[in-house]
Each structure stands twice: as C-alpha cells, then as structure tokens.
Amino acid sequence: MALTPFTKQQLLPQEETLEVTPQKSDLFIGIPKETSYQERRICLTPDAVSSLVSHGHRVMIESGAGIAASYCDKEYSDAGAEITADTKKVFGCPILLKVEPLTMKEIEMVNPSTIVISAIQLKTRKKEYFEALAKKKVTGLAFEYIKDEDGSYPAVKTLSEIAGTASILIASELMINNDFGKGLLFGNITGVAPTEVVILGAGTVGEFAARSALGLGASIKVFDNSITKLRRLQQNLGNRIFTSTIQPKSLLKALRRCDVAIGAMRGKDRCPVVVSETMVEHMKRGAVVVDVSIDMGGCFETSEVTTHEKPTFIKHNVVHYCVPNIPSRYSKSASLSISNIISPYLLQIAENGGIEPAIRMDKGLRNGVYLYHGILTNKTISEWFNLPDNDINLIVF
C-alpha cells in the first residue's frame, strides 16, 4: 500500500463544510457633542437615526449634539434615539461616531475595544494620539480612507463638492461688501461685463466652483498641471472653457484681470504655492481670493489661516478668505451628506454580523480601517509617525 500522510478516516469521502452565514448583530452607537473649535456638524441626521432604530439598533446622543446643525434633541428622541446629558455614558458606547477626531481627554473616557468612526485629519494629529488609541485596543475607521465601489473616496468627495460650491457663494458675498468690496454683482447682466474668475486646481473643489460660477454667468479660467484633470473637468461641465497648465506668465495675466481667484490645489504633504506675493500685488484693488487649500497650507503666498468669526483680511488691497473648515459653515448640508454616506455602512456592518465580517467582505470599508484592535494597519500613518504597521489583509481573514 502506498505511503500517505492521511489516516484511513481522512481518506474516506468527507461531507462538505459550508460557511455559516453570520448572524445579524445589533449595534449600539454613541454620538457625543463635538467639542472642536468651530465644528458644527453631526454624523447622523434624525432620519438616519430613525432608519437605524427601525432595524433594531440603539443610538445614544449627547444632549445638544445636533443644535449647531439645526437639529434639536426632540427630533432625535422622536426618531428613537436615547438622549443623555452624561458625556461619559455616551463615550461608553461600543461604537462611537464623531465628525472630528477624538481628543486625548476623550480617549481616556473610551472603553477598551471600542469601534471609533470619525475623520482623522492626519496633518493635525500627533504620534501620542495613535499610541493612546492602540493602548485602548480601539478599532478605528477614518472617513477620509473609506472607498466606494469605483475606488473614489465618498466622504472627501462630498465635502469637496460643498467647499467648491461654497467658495463661489462666499466670493459673491465678499464682492458686495461695502467697506472694501467693489459693489459688484457676481454674474452676467446684459450690457455689463461678466465677473472674471480664476480657479486654481481642476479636482472636485475646482469642478464644483466652476459649475457654480458658470451657473451665475461668470467667465472662468481654470489652471492645473494635469491635462487629464482639465480634460475631465471640461467633459463633466459639458462646456468648453478656458483651461491651461500653470505657467507664471499666463497665470499672472489672468490674475491681473480677474475679480475672484479660487485656490483649490492639492498636494501630497503640503499644497504647492502657485501664486506668489508679487502676483497678488498685481491683482485689482478689491479683488477676492478664496483659498480653499488653506487646510494644506494654501496655494497663495499671502494666505493666512482665518476663522468663521473673522474670516477675511486685506493684503495688497485684495480681500483674502482663508477659513480651513468651509463645509462646517453649511453645517446642515454637510451633516446630511456625511449621514448619507455613513448610515448605509452602519446597516451593512450590522447585516454582516459585526465589524469583523464587514471589513472582511467589503474592500472599501477595509481601506478605511487604520487601527484594528489596537494594531496600526495604515501605511501612510506608520510612515508619517514612524510607527510599526501591519497589513490588514494578513490579520483579517
């Protein structure tokens, strides 16, 4: 008889073992009040809460968490949420939903092995932040890293759409400003020359700024160093507009003539500075600069971070608007968009039987995980802070 590593029993035909479908799990979600400066958004709207509660899940919301986004506690309690004034109680929930990242003080209140779903804002984090989360064996998902089926980042895209549209609306307000604005109407009135707008960057922010400006009848010029992005922008707008790669001579010419300049450039670690101080000096008196890229350093050399309370300053007779968190100004719209992205994921996690099976089955959701039971699984974070990381695909089977 031939030698075999198997026993006689193992050589007999075996019955097939099929994967057991996971049991649907019930979620218990906590939404604390945002404490970050000027943060007015909330992750779930009352409608989303109602949908989760009707699926048998529990949602606990800290009293007053939705006020800044014009949702009162009564709307949430009517939707089935539990309202509490006890902050510690909310942070004791197994799943935490937040717009801004947790503060060090908040991490102390979190129970071990909590699932934290929030933005991560890598540029403003410190190494201690990830070490504190790892100590608590937290599983962390970042909005910015969650991918859609088509490979795009839905949360980043939606907030960029808001920022792009808002940049034009903000510019139109600043143009009327009687103290320093030129008293101009943003648009195209018969017999009056249209508003001239220069947009730097042809990404989502640039595209939605261009869309809004065109809708108001402005004449626009878009600059970007990627021909592919410029081509895609023209196709998406369905309009032949002036596009150009960034060349100092043609950019200066456009800036000298424009009424509004929108900065919407992106960079790997920092946004490239494409408009020098000298170029700003050559701009018209009372022209408006809205630097949407300010959260990454800004693409105008003259940009300095401002706040929602005091959003503008004047430099070289040009009005600068450099608020980093533009979507927060439109807190209800931004909350609706975040809620629409995040609530289907929560229902999917429950349907799959918890976070483990969900990230095993959904590649896009798995991409959002940066900490898995305290183990760092994101390469960008590990390189940024020189922390050891593991490949999530090797941990989750």
Short mmCIF file of C-alpha atoms in Angstrom, two decimals:
data_model
loop_
_atom_site.label_atom_id
_atom_site.label_comp_id
_atom_site.label_asym_id
_atom_site.label_seq_id
_atom_site.Cartn_x
_atom_site.Cartn_y
_atom_site.Cartn_z
CA MET A 1 0.00 0.00 0.00
CA ALA A 2 1.39 3.45 -0.99
CA LEU A 3 2.55 5.65 1.84
CA THR A 4 0.24 8.51 2.59
CA PRO A 5 0.27 11.27 5.23
CA PHE A 6 -3.51 10.85 5.70
CA THR A 7 -5.26 8.45 8.06
CA LYS A 8 -7.75 5.92 6.79
CA GLN A 9 -10.53 8.09 8.19
CA GLN A 10 -9.31 11.16 6.31
CA LEU A 11 -9.20 9.28 3.01
CA LEU A 12 -12.92 8.48 3.20
CA PRO A 13 -15.20 10.92 1.40
CA GLN A 14 -15.96 13.85 3.74
CA GLU A 15 -19.13 15.90 3.95
CA GLU A 16 -18.75 19.41 2.54
CA THR A 17 -18.49 22.21 5.09
CA LEU A 18 -20.14 25.44 4.05
CA GLU A 19 -19.51 28.82 5.61
CA VAL A 20 -22.17 29.64 8.15
CA THR A 21 -23.83 32.95 7.32
CA PRO A 22 -23.12 35.42 10.11
CA GLN A 23 -25.92 36.29 12.48
CA LYS A 24 -27.20 39.84 12.15
CA SER A 25 -25.74 41.88 15.01
CA ASP A 26 -27.33 44.73 16.92
CA LEU A 27 -25.37 47.96 17.09
CA PHE A 28 -25.16 50.38 19.98
CA ILE A 29 -23.94 53.72 18.65
CA GLY A 30 -22.91 56.74 20.69
CA ILE A 31 -22.76 60.26 19.22
CA PRO A 32 -21.03 62.75 21.53
CA LYS A 33 -21.22 66.52 21.19
CA GLU A 34 -18.47 67.99 19.01
CA THR A 35 -16.02 69.99 21.13
CA SER A 36 -13.56 71.04 18.41
CA TYR A 37 -13.36 74.73 17.63
CA GLN A 38 -15.99 75.80 15.06
CA GLU A 39 -17.20 72.25 14.40
CA ARG A 40 -20.95 72.43 13.81
CA ARG A 41 -21.66 69.15 12.03
CA ILE A 42 -23.10 65.87 13.32
CA CYS A 43 -22.67 62.38 11.81
CA LEU A 44 -26.29 61.23 11.73
CA THR A 45 -29.49 63.12 10.94
CA PRO A 46 -32.77 62.23 12.74
CA ASP A 47 -33.88 60.36 9.58
CA ALA A 48 -30.76 58.19 9.64
CA VAL A 49 -31.28 57.52 13.38
CA SER A 50 -34.88 56.53 12.68
CA SER A 51 -33.70 54.09 9.98
CA LEU A 52 -31.14 52.50 12.36
CA VAL A 53 -33.62 52.26 15.25
CA SER A 54 -36.24 50.62 12.99
CA HIS A 55 -33.61 47.95 12.19
CA GLY A 56 -33.35 47.21 15.91
CA HIS A 57 -30.23 49.22 16.75
CA ARG A 58 -29.67 51.61 19.65
CA VAL A 59 -28.41 55.18 19.23
CA MET A 60 -27.37 57.33 22.18
CA ILE A 61 -26.83 61.03 21.56
CA GLU A 62 -25.37 63.60 23.91
CA SER A 63 -27.85 66.38 24.59
CA GLY A 64 -27.35 69.35 22.25
CA ALA A 65 -25.09 67.44 19.81
CA GLY A 66 -27.19 68.42 16.79
CA ILE A 67 -28.07 72.03 17.75
CA ALA A 68 -25.33 73.64 15.62
CA ALA A 69 -26.60 71.68 12.58
CA SER A 70 -30.15 72.86 13.46
CA TYR A 71 -31.39 69.50 14.74
CA CYS A 72 -32.89 69.67 18.24
CA ASP A 73 -32.89 66.91 20.86
CA LYS A 74 -36.65 66.38 20.39
CA GLU A 75 -36.17 65.48 16.71
CA TYR A 76 -33.65 62.83 17.74
CA SER A 77 -35.75 61.44 20.59
CA ASP A 78 -38.79 61.30 18.25
CA ALA A 79 -36.61 59.32 15.83
CA GLY A 80 -35.93 56.81 18.61
CA ALA A 81 -32.56 57.96 19.94
CA GLU A 82 -31.73 57.95 23.64
CA ILE A 83 -30.74 61.46 24.74
CA THR A 84 -28.40 61.91 27.70
CA ALA A 85 -26.51 64.81 29.26
CA ASP A 86 -23.92 62.37 30.64
CA THR A 87 -20.87 62.65 28.35
CA LYS A 88 -19.16 59.62 29.94
CA LYS A 89 -22.21 57.47 29.23
CA VAL A 90 -22.02 58.32 25.50
CA PHE A 91 -18.30 57.57 25.36
CA GLY A 92 -19.04 54.22 26.99
CA CYS A 93 -20.92 53.01 23.86
CA PRO A 94 -19.28 50.16 21.87
CA ILE A 95 -19.44 52.20 18.62
CA LEU A 96 -18.58 55.90 18.60
CA LEU A 97 -19.46 58.25 15.73
CA LYS A 98 -17.74 61.62 15.53
CA VAL A 99 -17.02 64.19 12.82
CA GLU A 100 -13.73 65.40 14.31
CA PRO A 101 -11.06 63.03 15.71
CA LEU A 102 -11.22 62.25 19.44
CA THR A 103 -9.25 64.47 21.80
CA MET A 104 -6.76 62.93 24.25
CA LYS A 105 -9.22 63.65 27.08
CA GLU A 106 -11.99 61.84 25.20
CA ILE A 107 -9.78 58.81 24.50
CA GLU A 108 -9.46 58.36 28.29
CA MET A 109 -13.27 58.02 28.54
CA VAL A 110 -13.44 55.36 25.81
CA ASN A 111 -13.86 51.72 26.83
CA PRO A 112 -11.30 49.15 25.62
CA SER A 113 -12.07 47.57 22.21
CA THR A 114 -14.43 50.38 21.13
CA ILE A 115 -15.05 50.97 17.42
CA VAL A 116 -14.37 54.63 16.57
CA ILE A 117 -15.65 56.01 13.24
CA SER A 118 -14.54 59.62 12.61
CA ALA A 119 -12.40 61.83 10.44
CA ILE A 120 -8.70 61.52 11.14
CA GLN A 121 -7.16 64.78 9.80
CA LEU A 122 -3.69 63.28 9.70
CA LYS A 123 -1.90 66.63 9.32
CA THR A 124 -3.13 67.78 12.75
CA ARG A 125 -2.52 64.52 14.63
CA LYS A 126 0.38 63.65 16.93
CA LYS A 127 2.09 60.31 17.48
CA GLU A 128 0.65 60.11 21.04
CA TYR A 129 -2.86 60.11 19.59
CA PHE A 130 -2.39 56.76 17.84
CA GLU A 131 -0.44 55.32 20.79
CA ALA A 132 -3.31 56.24 23.15
CA LEU A 133 -5.88 54.60 20.84
CA ALA A 134 -3.69 51.49 20.44
CA LYS A 135 -3.42 51.20 24.23
CA LYS A 136 -7.22 51.02 24.41
CA LYS A 137 -7.26 48.31 21.67
CA VAL A 138 -9.52 50.54 19.58
CA THR A 139 -10.66 49.64 16.06
CA GLY A 140 -10.58 52.92 14.14
CA LEU A 141 -12.17 53.78 10.78
CA ALA A 142 -11.43 57.09 9.07
CA PHE A 143 -13.98 58.82 6.82
CA GLU A 144 -11.18 60.01 4.52
CA TYR A 145 -9.96 56.47 3.80
CA ILE A 146 -13.29 54.67 3.16
CA LYS A 147 -13.53 53.83 -0.55
CA ASP A 148 -16.53 53.40 -2.82
CA GLU A 149 -17.01 50.59 -5.38
CA ASP A 150 -15.46 52.81 -8.06
CA GLY A 151 -12.34 53.43 -5.96
CA SER A 152 -13.22 57.03 -5.06
CA TYR A 153 -13.40 58.42 -1.52
CA PRO A 154 -17.06 59.38 -0.99
CA ALA A 155 -16.64 61.47 2.19
CA VAL A 156 -13.76 63.53 0.79
CA LYS A 157 -15.61 64.00 -2.49
CA THR A 158 -18.86 65.20 -0.93
CA LEU A 159 -17.18 67.72 1.36
CA SER A 160 -15.09 68.93 -1.59
CA GLU A 161 -18.32 69.47 -3.55
CA ILE A 162 -19.67 71.62 -0.69
CA ALA A 163 -16.40 73.57 -0.39
CA GLY A 164 -16.24 74.18 -4.16
CA THR A 165 -19.83 75.43 -4.43
CA ALA A 166 -19.47 77.48 -1.22
CA SER A 167 -16.26 79.19 -2.39
CA ILE A 168 -18.20 80.94 -5.19
CA LEU A 169 -21.10 81.89 -2.89
CA ILE A 170 -18.63 83.32 -0.35
CA ALA A 171 -16.82 85.26 -3.09
CA SER A 172 -20.13 86.71 -4.31
CA GLU A 173 -20.87 87.96 -0.76
CA LEU A 174 -17.41 89.48 -0.40
CA MET A 175 -17.70 91.31 -3.73
CA ILE A 176 -20.66 93.35 -2.44
CA ASN A 177 -19.02 94.17 0.90
CA ASN A 178 -19.49 97.94 1.13
CA ASP A 179 -16.43 98.53 3.34
CA PHE A 180 -13.97 97.25 0.80
CA GLY A 181 -15.74 95.15 -1.83
CA LYS A 182 -16.34 96.63 -5.27
CA GLY A 183 -20.13 96.56 -5.02
CA LEU A 184 -20.26 94.10 -7.89
CA LEU A 185 -22.94 91.54 -8.61
CA PHE A 186 -21.47 88.12 -9.28
CA GLY A 187 -22.89 87.14 -12.63
CA ASN A 188 -23.68 88.20 -16.15
CA ILE A 189 -26.12 91.07 -16.66
CA THR A 190 -26.99 92.34 -20.16
CA GLY A 191 -24.68 95.16 -21.14
CA VAL A 192 -22.31 94.57 -18.19
CA ALA A 193 -19.05 92.63 -18.47
CA PRO A 194 -19.30 89.25 -16.68
CA THR A 195 -17.39 88.54 -13.47
CA GLU A 196 -13.97 87.08 -14.26
CA VAL A 197 -12.99 84.08 -12.13
CA VAL A 198 -9.67 82.24 -11.96
CA ILE A 199 -9.77 78.72 -10.46
CA LEU A 200 -6.51 77.02 -9.49
CA GLY A 201 -6.93 73.25 -9.47
CA ALA A 202 -9.23 71.01 -11.52
CA GLY A 203 -10.18 68.46 -8.83
CA THR A 204 -13.62 68.11 -7.24
CA VAL A 205 -13.39 71.50 -5.47
CA GLY A 206 -12.34 73.20 -8.72
CA GLU A 207 -15.07 71.45 -10.71
CA PHE A 208 -17.88 72.48 -8.34
CA ALA A 209 -16.54 76.04 -8.10
CA ALA A 210 -16.52 76.16 -11.92
CA ARG A 211 -20.06 74.72 -12.05
CA SER A 212 -21.41 77.40 -9.67
CA ALA A 213 -19.52 80.23 -11.37
CA LEU A 214 -20.82 79.15 -14.79
CA GLY A 215 -24.34 78.87 -13.41
CA LEU A 216 -24.12 82.50 -12.32
CA GLY A 217 -22.85 83.50 -15.76
CA ALA A 218 -19.23 84.26 -14.89
CA SER A 219 -16.34 83.97 -17.32
CA ILE A 220 -13.92 81.36 -15.90
CA LYS A 221 -10.33 80.26 -16.39
CA VAL A 222 -9.11 77.02 -14.84
CA PHE A 223 -5.43 76.27 -14.24
CA ASP A 224 -3.99 72.87 -13.32
CA ASN A 225 -0.80 70.99 -14.13
CA SER A 226 -2.68 67.81 -15.03
CA ILE A 227 -4.06 67.77 -18.60
CA THR A 228 -6.12 64.68 -17.68
CA LYS A 229 -7.88 66.58 -14.87
CA LEU A 230 -8.51 69.59 -17.11
CA ARG A 231 -9.96 67.33 -19.82
CA ARG A 232 -12.18 65.54 -17.32
CA LEU A 233 -13.36 68.90 -15.93
CA GLN A 234 -14.41 70.07 -19.41
CA GLN A 235 -16.23 66.80 -20.07
CA ASN A 236 -18.03 66.93 -16.70
CA LEU A 237 -19.08 70.55 -17.20
CA GLY A 238 -20.17 69.86 -20.77
CA ASN A 239 -18.80 73.31 -21.57
CA ARG A 240 -15.72 74.44 -23.46
CA ILE A 241 -14.00 76.76 -21.00
CA PHE A 242 -10.53 78.31 -20.86
CA THR A 243 -8.12 75.74 -19.36
CA SER A 244 -4.38 75.97 -19.05
CA THR A 245 -1.43 74.39 -17.34
CA ILE A 246 0.17 76.58 -14.69
CA GLN A 247 2.59 78.93 -16.41
CA PRO A 248 3.57 82.05 -14.44
CA LYS A 249 3.14 84.40 -17.41
CA SER A 250 -0.38 83.33 -18.43
CA LEU A 251 -1.43 82.91 -14.77
CA LEU A 252 -0.28 86.45 -13.92
CA LYS A 253 -2.16 87.80 -16.95
CA ALA A 254 -5.37 86.04 -15.79
CA LEU A 255 -4.95 87.16 -12.16
CA ARG A 256 -4.48 90.81 -13.16
CA ARG A 257 -7.84 90.80 -14.92
CA CYS A 258 -9.90 88.64 -12.54
CA ASP A 259 -12.39 89.73 -9.87
CA VAL A 260 -12.26 86.43 -7.99
CA ALA A 261 -9.49 83.83 -7.56
CA ILE A 262 -10.24 80.41 -6.02
CA GLY A 263 -7.39 78.27 -4.66
CA ALA A 264 -8.29 74.58 -4.94
CA MET A 265 -4.93 72.85 -5.34
CA ARG A 266 -3.95 69.64 -3.57
CA GLY A 267 -0.52 68.34 -2.69
CA LYS A 268 0.90 65.17 -1.18
CA ASP A 269 2.03 66.62 2.15
CA ARG A 270 1.55 70.31 1.53
CA CYS A 271 -0.30 72.24 -1.12
CA PRO A 272 2.05 73.83 -3.71
CA VAL A 273 2.27 77.65 -3.57
CA VAL A 274 1.44 78.70 -7.14
CA VAL A 275 0.62 82.38 -6.62
CA SER A 276 3.48 84.48 -5.30
CA GLU A 277 3.07 87.67 -3.25
CA THR A 278 4.19 89.70 -6.28
CA MET A 279 1.34 88.22 -8.35
CA VAL A 280 -1.17 89.21 -5.62
CA GLU A 281 0.25 92.77 -5.65
CA HIS A 282 -0.65 92.96 -9.36
CA MET A 283 -4.31 91.98 -8.78
CA LYS A 284 -7.13 94.53 -8.99
CA ARG A 285 -7.99 96.59 -5.93
CA GLY A 286 -10.92 94.91 -4.14
CA ALA A 287 -10.43 91.54 -5.89
CA VAL A 288 -11.37 88.50 -3.80
CA VAL A 289 -9.19 85.46 -3.02
CA VAL A 290 -10.85 82.35 -1.52
CA ASP A 291 -8.13 79.85 -0.61
CA VAL A 292 -9.91 76.52 -0.10
CA SER A 293 -6.50 74.77 0.08
CA ILE A 294 -5.64 76.57 3.32
CA ASP A 295 -6.09 73.33 5.31
CA MET A 296 -2.98 72.08 3.49
CA GLY A 297 -1.05 75.33 3.72
CA GLY A 298 -2.75 77.33 0.96
CA CYS A 299 -1.71 77.96 -2.65
CA PHE A 300 -1.42 81.76 -2.35
CA GLU A 301 1.77 83.01 -0.72
CA THR A 302 -0.26 85.73 1.07
CA SER A 303 -2.75 83.28 2.67
CA GLU A 304 -3.01 83.05 6.46
CA VAL A 305 -5.48 80.86 8.36
CA THR A 306 -8.64 82.75 9.44
CA THR A 307 -11.74 81.71 11.42
CA HIS A 308 -15.51 81.68 10.77
CA GLU A 309 -15.85 84.62 13.21
CA LYS A 310 -13.25 86.77 11.46
CA PRO A 311 -12.99 85.13 8.04
CA THR A 312 -11.23 87.80 5.96
CA PHE A 313 -8.21 90.08 5.93
CA ILE A 314 -6.92 92.55 3.35
CA LYS A 315 -3.42 92.33 1.94
CA HIS A 316 -2.16 94.39 -1.03
CA ASN A 317 -5.74 95.71 -1.44
CA VAL A 318 -7.01 92.18 -2.07
CA VAL A 319 -9.65 90.56 0.19
CA HIS A 320 -8.48 87.12 1.41
CA TYR A 321 -10.87 84.47 2.77
CA CYS A 322 -8.85 81.59 4.28
CA VAL A 323 -11.10 79.53 6.58
CA PRO A 324 -9.92 75.87 6.69
CA ASN A 325 -13.26 74.23 7.51
CA ILE A 326 -15.66 75.69 4.91
CA PRO A 327 -18.22 72.79 4.99
CA SER A 328 -18.82 73.46 8.70
CA ARG A 329 -20.34 76.83 7.72
CA TYR A 330 -23.08 74.88 5.94
CA SER A 331 -23.49 72.53 8.87
CA LYS A 332 -26.89 71.08 7.92
CA SER A 333 -25.95 70.28 4.31
CA ALA A 334 -22.61 68.83 5.43
CA SER A 335 -24.31 66.75 8.16
CA LEU A 336 -26.82 65.40 5.63
CA SER A 337 -24.03 64.39 3.25
CA ILE A 338 -21.95 62.67 5.98
CA SER A 339 -25.07 60.93 7.29
CA ASN A 340 -25.99 59.65 3.81
CA ILE A 341 -22.53 58.16 3.39
CA ILE A 342 -22.13 56.65 6.86
CA SER A 343 -25.61 55.21 7.63
CA PRO A 344 -25.60 52.59 4.80
CA TYR A 345 -22.19 51.40 6.07
CA LEU A 346 -23.56 51.03 9.61
CA LEU A 347 -26.52 48.98 8.34
CA GLN A 348 -24.12 46.87 6.29
CA ILE A 349 -21.87 46.24 9.34
CA ALA A 350 -24.93 45.04 11.28
CA GLU A 351 -26.19 42.92 8.37
CA ASN A 352 -22.80 41.21 8.05
CA GLY A 353 -22.75 40.38 11.75
CA GLY A 354 -20.34 42.98 13.12
CA ILE A 355 -17.26 44.92 12.12
CA GLU A 356 -15.02 41.85 11.56
CA PRO A 357 -17.15 40.13 8.87
CA ALA A 358 -17.99 43.54 7.35
CA ILE A 359 -14.36 44.53 6.75
CA ARG A 360 -13.64 41.02 5.54
CA MET A 361 -16.35 41.27 2.88
CA ASP A 362 -16.07 44.94 1.89
CA LYS A 363 -12.74 46.06 0.44
CA GLY A 364 -13.69 49.76 0.54
CA LEU A 365 -14.61 49.62 4.22
CA ARG A 366 -11.43 47.68 4.96
CA ASN A 367 -9.47 50.52 3.37
CA GLY A 368 -10.99 52.85 5.98
CA VAL A 369 -9.54 50.87 8.90
CA TYR A 370 -6.38 52.46 10.30
CA LEU A 371 -6.39 50.63 13.67
CA TYR A 372 -7.57 47.05 14.18
CA HIS A 373 -7.88 46.08 17.86
CA GLY A 374 -5.04 48.47 18.62
CA ILE A 375 -2.83 47.27 15.74
CA LEU A 376 -1.89 50.03 13.28
CA THR A 377 -2.85 48.95 9.75
CA ASN A 378 -2.31 52.13 7.73
CA LYS A 379 0.96 52.59 5.85
CA THR A 380 0.64 56.38 5.48
CA ILE A 381 0.25 56.85 9.25
CA SER A 382 3.07 54.44 10.01
CA GLU A 383 5.47 56.31 7.67
CA TRP A 384 4.31 59.74 8.89
CA PHE A 385 4.89 58.98 12.57
CA ASN A 386 7.48 56.21 12.26
CA LEU A 387 5.20 53.63 13.91
CA PRO A 388 5.20 49.88 13.16
CA ASP A 389 2.28 48.78 10.95
CA ASN A 390 0.71 45.52 9.81
CA ASP A 391 -1.12 44.64 6.61
CA ILE A 392 -4.81 44.37 7.46
CA ASN A 393 -5.27 41.66 4.80
CA LEU A 394 -2.97 39.41 6.82
CA ILE A 395 -4.87 40.00 10.08
CA VAL A 396 -8.46 39.76 8.82
CA PHE A 397 -9.35 36.56 7.01
#
